[in-house]
Coordinates of C-alpha atoms in Angstrom, one line a residue:
X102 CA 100.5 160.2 103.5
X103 CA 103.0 157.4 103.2
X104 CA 103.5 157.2 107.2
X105 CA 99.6 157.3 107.4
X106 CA 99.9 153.5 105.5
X107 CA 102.7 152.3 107.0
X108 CA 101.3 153.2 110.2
X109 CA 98.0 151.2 108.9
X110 CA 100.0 148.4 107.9
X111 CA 101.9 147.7 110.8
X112 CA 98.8 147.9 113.4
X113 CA 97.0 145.2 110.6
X114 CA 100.2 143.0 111.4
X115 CA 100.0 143.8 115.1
X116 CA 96.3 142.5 115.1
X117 CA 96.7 139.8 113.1
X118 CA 99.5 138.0 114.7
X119 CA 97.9 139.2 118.1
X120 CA 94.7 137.2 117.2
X121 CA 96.5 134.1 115.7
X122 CA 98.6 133.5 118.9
X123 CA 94.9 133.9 120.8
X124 CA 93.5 131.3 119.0
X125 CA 96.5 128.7 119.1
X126 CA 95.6 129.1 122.7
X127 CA 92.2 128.0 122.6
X128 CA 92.9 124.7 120.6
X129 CA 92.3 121.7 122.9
X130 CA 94.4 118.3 122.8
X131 CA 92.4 115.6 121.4
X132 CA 91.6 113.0 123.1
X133 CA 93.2 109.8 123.0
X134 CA 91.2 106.5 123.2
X135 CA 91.8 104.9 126.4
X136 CA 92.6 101.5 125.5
X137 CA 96.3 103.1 123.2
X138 CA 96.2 105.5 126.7
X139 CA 96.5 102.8 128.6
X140 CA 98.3 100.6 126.4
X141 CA 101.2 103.4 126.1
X142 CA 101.8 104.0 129.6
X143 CA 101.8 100.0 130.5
X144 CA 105.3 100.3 129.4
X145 CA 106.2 96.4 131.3
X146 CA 102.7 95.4 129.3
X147 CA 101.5 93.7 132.1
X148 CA 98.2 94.9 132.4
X149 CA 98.3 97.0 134.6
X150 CA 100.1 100.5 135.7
X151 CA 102.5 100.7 138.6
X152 CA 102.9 104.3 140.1
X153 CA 106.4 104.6 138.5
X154 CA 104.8 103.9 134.9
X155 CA 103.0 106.8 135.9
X156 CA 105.3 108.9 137.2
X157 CA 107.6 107.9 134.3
X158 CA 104.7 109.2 131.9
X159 CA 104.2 112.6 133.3
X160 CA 100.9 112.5 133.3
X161 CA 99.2 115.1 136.1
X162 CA 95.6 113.8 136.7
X163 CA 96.1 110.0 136.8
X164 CA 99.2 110.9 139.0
X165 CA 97.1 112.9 141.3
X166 CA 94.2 110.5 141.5
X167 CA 96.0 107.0 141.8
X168 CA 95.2 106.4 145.0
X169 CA 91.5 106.8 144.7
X170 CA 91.9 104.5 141.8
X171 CA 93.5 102.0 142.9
X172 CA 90.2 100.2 144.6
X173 CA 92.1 97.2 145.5
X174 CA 95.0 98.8 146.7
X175 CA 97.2 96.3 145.2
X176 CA 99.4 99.6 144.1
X177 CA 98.8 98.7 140.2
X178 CA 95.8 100.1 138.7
X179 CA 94.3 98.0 136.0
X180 CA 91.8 98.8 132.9
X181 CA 89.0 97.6 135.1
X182 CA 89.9 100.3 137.5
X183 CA 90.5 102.8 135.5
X184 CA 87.4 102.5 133.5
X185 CA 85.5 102.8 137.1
X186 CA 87.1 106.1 137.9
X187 CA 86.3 107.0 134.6
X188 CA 82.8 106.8 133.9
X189 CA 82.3 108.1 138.1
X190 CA 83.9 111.0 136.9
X191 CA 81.9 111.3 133.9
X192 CA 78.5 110.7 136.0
X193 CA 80.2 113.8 138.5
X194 CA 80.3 116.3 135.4
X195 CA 76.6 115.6 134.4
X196 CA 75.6 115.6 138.1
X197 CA 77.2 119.0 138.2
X198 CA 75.8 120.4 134.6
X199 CA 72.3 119.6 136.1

């Protein structure tokens, strides 16, 4: 009888921790207004965001996409720029919902 509950016990703990490590997994970042984004990664506070600011910052998708950012190919991308890219992307996720 007593390795009846411990056996009952120890599966209980099994799921438990088994579904709390699934759900930590689940949780998404929150988002970070982009003005303090911007304002974080402008680390010379120029106005504006060199590749190496980016590069320095680790961050994936504005790495990958600076380029196609950068309009005026100055190598910097600015607010203006980035809130371009932004809001085409947005307008790309509802054409795509649709």
């Amino acid at each position: 009888m007593n390795k009846k509950w411990l056996m009952v016990f120890m599966l209980a703990g099994i799921f438990t921790t088994a579904q709390s490590f699934a759900q930590e997994g689940k949780q998404e970042r929150p988002r970070q207004d982009p003005e303090q984004m911007f304002k974080a990664l402008d680390t010379d506070a120029d106005g504006k965001l060199s590749e190496a600011e980016v590069e320095k910052a680790q961050r994936g998708r504005l790495k990958e996409n600076f380029a196609e950012i950068d309009t005026n190919k100055d190598k910097f991308i600015d607010k203006d720029e980035l809130k371009a890219f932004r809001e085409k992307r947005r307008s790309e996720r509802k054409q795509n919902r649709k």
